XYZ file of C-alpha atoms in Angstrom:
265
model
C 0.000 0.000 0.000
C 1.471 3.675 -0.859
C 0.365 6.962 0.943
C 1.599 6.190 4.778
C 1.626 9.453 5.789
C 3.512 8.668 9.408
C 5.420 6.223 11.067
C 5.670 5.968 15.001
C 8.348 4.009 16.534
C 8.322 2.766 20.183
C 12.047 2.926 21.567
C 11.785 -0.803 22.430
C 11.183 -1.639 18.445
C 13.998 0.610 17.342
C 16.341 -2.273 16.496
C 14.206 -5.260 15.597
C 14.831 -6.397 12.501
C 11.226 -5.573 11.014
C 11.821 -2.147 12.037
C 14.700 -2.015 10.061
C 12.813 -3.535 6.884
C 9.676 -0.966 7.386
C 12.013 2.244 7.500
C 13.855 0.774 4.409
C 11.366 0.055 2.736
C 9.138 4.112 2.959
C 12.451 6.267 3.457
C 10.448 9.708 2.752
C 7.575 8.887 5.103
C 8.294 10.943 8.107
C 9.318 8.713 11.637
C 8.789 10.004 15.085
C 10.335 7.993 17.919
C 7.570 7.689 20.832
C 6.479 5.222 23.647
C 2.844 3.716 23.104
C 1.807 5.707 26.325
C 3.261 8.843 24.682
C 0.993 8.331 21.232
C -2.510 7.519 22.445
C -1.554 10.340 25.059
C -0.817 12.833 22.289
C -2.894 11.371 19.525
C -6.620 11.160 20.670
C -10.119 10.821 18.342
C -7.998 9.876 14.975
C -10.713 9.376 12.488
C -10.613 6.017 11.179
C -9.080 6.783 7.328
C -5.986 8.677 8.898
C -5.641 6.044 11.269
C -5.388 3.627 8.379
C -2.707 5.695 6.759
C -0.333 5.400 10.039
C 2.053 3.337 11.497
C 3.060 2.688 14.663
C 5.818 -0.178 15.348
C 5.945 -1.446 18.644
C 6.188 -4.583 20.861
C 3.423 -7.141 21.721
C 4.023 -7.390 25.403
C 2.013 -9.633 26.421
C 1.396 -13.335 25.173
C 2.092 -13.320 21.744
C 0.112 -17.103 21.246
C -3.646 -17.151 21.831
C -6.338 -19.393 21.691
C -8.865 -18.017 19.630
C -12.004 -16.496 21.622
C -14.861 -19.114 21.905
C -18.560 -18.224 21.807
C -20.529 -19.420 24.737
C -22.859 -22.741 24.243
C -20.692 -23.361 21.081
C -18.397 -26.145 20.473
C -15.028 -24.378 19.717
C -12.845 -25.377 16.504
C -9.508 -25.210 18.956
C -8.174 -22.419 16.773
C -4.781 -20.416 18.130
C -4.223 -17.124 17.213
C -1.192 -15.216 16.446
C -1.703 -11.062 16.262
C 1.033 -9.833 14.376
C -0.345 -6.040 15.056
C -3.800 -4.460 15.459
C -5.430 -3.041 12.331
C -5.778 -2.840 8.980
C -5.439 -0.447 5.676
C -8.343 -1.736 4.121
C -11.591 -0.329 4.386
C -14.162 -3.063 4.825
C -17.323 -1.807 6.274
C -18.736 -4.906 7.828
C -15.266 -5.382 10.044
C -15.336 -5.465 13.747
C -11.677 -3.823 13.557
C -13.721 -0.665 12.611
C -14.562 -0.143 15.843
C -12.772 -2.437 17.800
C -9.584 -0.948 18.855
C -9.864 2.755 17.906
C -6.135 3.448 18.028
C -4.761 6.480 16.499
C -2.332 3.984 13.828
C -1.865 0.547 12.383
C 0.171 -1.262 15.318
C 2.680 -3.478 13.912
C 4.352 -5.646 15.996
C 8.151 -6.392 15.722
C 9.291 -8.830 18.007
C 9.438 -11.693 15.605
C 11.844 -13.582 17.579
C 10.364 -13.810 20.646
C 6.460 -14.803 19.152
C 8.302 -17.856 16.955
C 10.214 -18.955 20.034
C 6.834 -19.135 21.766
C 5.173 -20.771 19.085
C 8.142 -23.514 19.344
C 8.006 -24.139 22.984
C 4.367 -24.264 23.138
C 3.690 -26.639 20.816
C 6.395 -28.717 21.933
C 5.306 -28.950 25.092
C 2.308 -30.775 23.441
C 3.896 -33.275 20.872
C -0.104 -35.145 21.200
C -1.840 -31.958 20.152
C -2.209 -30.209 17.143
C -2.583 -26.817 16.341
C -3.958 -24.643 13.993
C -2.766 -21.577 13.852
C -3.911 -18.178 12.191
C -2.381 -14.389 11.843
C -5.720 -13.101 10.726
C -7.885 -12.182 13.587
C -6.757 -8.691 14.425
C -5.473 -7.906 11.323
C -5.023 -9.153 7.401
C -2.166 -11.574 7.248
C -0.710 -10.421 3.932
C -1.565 -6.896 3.945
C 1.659 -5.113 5.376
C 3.657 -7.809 4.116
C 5.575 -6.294 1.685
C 6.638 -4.104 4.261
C 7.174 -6.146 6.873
C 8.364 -9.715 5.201
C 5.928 -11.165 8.347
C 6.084 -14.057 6.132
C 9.656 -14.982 5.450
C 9.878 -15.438 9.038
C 6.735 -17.526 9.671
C 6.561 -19.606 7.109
C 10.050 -21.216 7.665
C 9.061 -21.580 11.592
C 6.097 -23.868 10.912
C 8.239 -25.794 8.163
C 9.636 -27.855 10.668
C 6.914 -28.057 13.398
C 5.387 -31.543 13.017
C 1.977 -30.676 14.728
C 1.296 -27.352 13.675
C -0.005 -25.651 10.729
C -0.733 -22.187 9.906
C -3.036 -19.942 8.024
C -2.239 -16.853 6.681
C -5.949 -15.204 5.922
C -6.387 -12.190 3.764
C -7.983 -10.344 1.075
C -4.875 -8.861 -0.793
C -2.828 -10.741 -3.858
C 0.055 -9.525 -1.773
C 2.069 -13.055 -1.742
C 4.999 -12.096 -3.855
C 6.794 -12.690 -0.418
C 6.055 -16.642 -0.311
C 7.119 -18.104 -3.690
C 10.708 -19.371 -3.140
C 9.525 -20.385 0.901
C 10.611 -23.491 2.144
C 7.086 -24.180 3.794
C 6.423 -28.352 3.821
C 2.784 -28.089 3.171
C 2.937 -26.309 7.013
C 0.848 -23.016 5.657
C -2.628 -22.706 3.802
C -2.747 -19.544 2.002
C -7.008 -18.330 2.489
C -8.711 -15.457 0.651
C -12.160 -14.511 2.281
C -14.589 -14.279 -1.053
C -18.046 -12.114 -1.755
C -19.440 -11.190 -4.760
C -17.562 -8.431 -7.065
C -20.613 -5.618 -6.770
C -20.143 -6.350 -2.868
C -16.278 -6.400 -3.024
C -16.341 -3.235 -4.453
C -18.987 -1.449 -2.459
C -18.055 -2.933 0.745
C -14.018 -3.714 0.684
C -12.379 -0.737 -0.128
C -8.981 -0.931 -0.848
C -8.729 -4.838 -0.941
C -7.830 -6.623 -3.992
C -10.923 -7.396 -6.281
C -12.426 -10.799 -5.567
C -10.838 -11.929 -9.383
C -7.379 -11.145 -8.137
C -7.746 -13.042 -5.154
C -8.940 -16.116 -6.978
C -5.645 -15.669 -9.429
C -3.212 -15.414 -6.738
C -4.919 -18.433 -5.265
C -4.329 -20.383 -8.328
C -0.889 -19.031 -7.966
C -0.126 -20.425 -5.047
C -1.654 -23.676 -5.628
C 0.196 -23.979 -9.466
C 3.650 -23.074 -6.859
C 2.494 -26.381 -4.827
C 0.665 -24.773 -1.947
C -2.576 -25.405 0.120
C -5.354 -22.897 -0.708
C -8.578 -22.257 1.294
C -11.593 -19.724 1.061
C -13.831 -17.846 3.468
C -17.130 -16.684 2.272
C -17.060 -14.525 5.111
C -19.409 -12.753 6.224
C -22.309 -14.346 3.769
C -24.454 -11.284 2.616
C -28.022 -11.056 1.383
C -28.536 -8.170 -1.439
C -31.005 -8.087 -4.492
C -29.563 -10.344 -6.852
C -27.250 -12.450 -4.275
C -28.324 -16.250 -5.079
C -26.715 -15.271 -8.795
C -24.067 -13.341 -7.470
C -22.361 -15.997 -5.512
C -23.452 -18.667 -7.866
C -21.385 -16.873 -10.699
C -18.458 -16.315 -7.601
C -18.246 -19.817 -6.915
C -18.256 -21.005 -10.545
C -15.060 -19.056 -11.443
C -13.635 -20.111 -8.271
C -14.403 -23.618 -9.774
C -12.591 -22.638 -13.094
C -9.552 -21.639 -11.705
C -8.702 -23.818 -8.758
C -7.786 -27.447 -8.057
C -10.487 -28.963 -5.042
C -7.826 -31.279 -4.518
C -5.522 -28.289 -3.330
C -8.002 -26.974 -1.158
C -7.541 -27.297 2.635
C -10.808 -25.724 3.675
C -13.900 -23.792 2.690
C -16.091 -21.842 5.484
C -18.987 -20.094 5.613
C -19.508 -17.071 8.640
């Protein structure tokens, strides 16, 4: 994404390498060195489209491995999350990340080495469990990722981890980063999917629903898993023949054999 218009960088992230790789990679984007206390101190009531257009890298302090919040009287899918910041730069207007967090800038978080050293130790603490893991909750997993190379790092992690798998969700074509990846059929690469009319009235800035599909076939032609999120399901004049024409070029373009999983939310 172009047109960051600020970068905030907490003292504790100055050296991390994904610091280093963010500043690199938008030279001309003015930096400002500042705690997190000192920002949402200074920067209060950031309307939502500025705060989409800012960065702020900092530290995840706190466990960086989560299990993914149940709903009560449900039976839970046992999913663990991983929240590699808070936020996102596209502008879907059914997201709960609209109003969830109302922080003045995208939060990315840098400490890469400690959150893969977690995931390690936890999960081989339990060699009889397996996990499945996603980056996706708090933010999209590929959409900063040509900035941050999130991916280089992850993907290589959960190579070797024999009872773990990961899934990096999103709604970019951003996966430039993951050909060339040494992955072991560890990762599932998953576009969430509506409609084209919806797409375009309703996911601003996210890569049309035909791109997505073509960067899935991508992947799977490069020999990775693929899986698809109609997420949230929508009801609109027209929508029976809207998603039947959806799924029918998703059925042109992609191998069922390569798919790990299809949901509906």
């Amino acid at each position: 994404m172009n047109g960051w218009e600020r970068i905030w960088i907490d003292p504790a992230a100055a050296d991390d390498p994904l610091t280093a790789r963010v500043l690199a990679a938008l030279p001309e984007t003015p930096r400002e060195t500042l705690t997190p206390e000192a920002l949402l101190a200074r920067e209060k009531h950031v309307p939502l489209p500025a705060a989409k257009r800012r960065l702020f890298l900092t530290r995840d302090r706190g466990s960086l491995l989560k299990r993914c919040p149940g709903t009560r009287n449900r039976v839970c899918c046992n999913y663990f999350v991983i929240n590699q910041g808070i936020g996102c730069p596209f502008d879907c207007s059914y997201c709960f990340l609209q109003d969830f967090s109302n922080l003045p800038a995208i939060f990315v978080y840098t400490n890469v080495t400690d959150l893969l050293e977690e995931v390690r130790v936890r999960t081989a603490a339990r060699p009889e469990a397996f996990f499945r893991i996603g980056t996706g909750e708090m933010c999209d997993s590929l959409a900063l990722d040509a900035l941050t190379g999130f991916s280089r790092e992850i993907v290589p992690c959960f190579a070797g981890l024999p009872n773990a798998l990961l899934e990096l969700k999103t709604k970019s074509a951003a996966i430039d980063n993951l050909f060339g990846l040494e992955h072991g059929g560890k990762t599932v690469v998953s576009w969430s999917l509506n409609p084209p009319a919806l797409a375009a009235s309703d996911e601003q800035g996210a890569a049309p629903p035909a791109e997505r599909i073509r960067a899935a076939a991508r992947m799977q032609a490069a020999g990775w898993r693929v899986g698809f999120h109609f997420d949230p399901l929508v009801r609109f004049p027209g929508w029976e023949g809207a998603y039947r024409r959806l799924i029918g070029e998703l059925a042109r373009a992609i191998d069922p054999a390569g798919v790990a999983w299809i949901s509906l939310g």
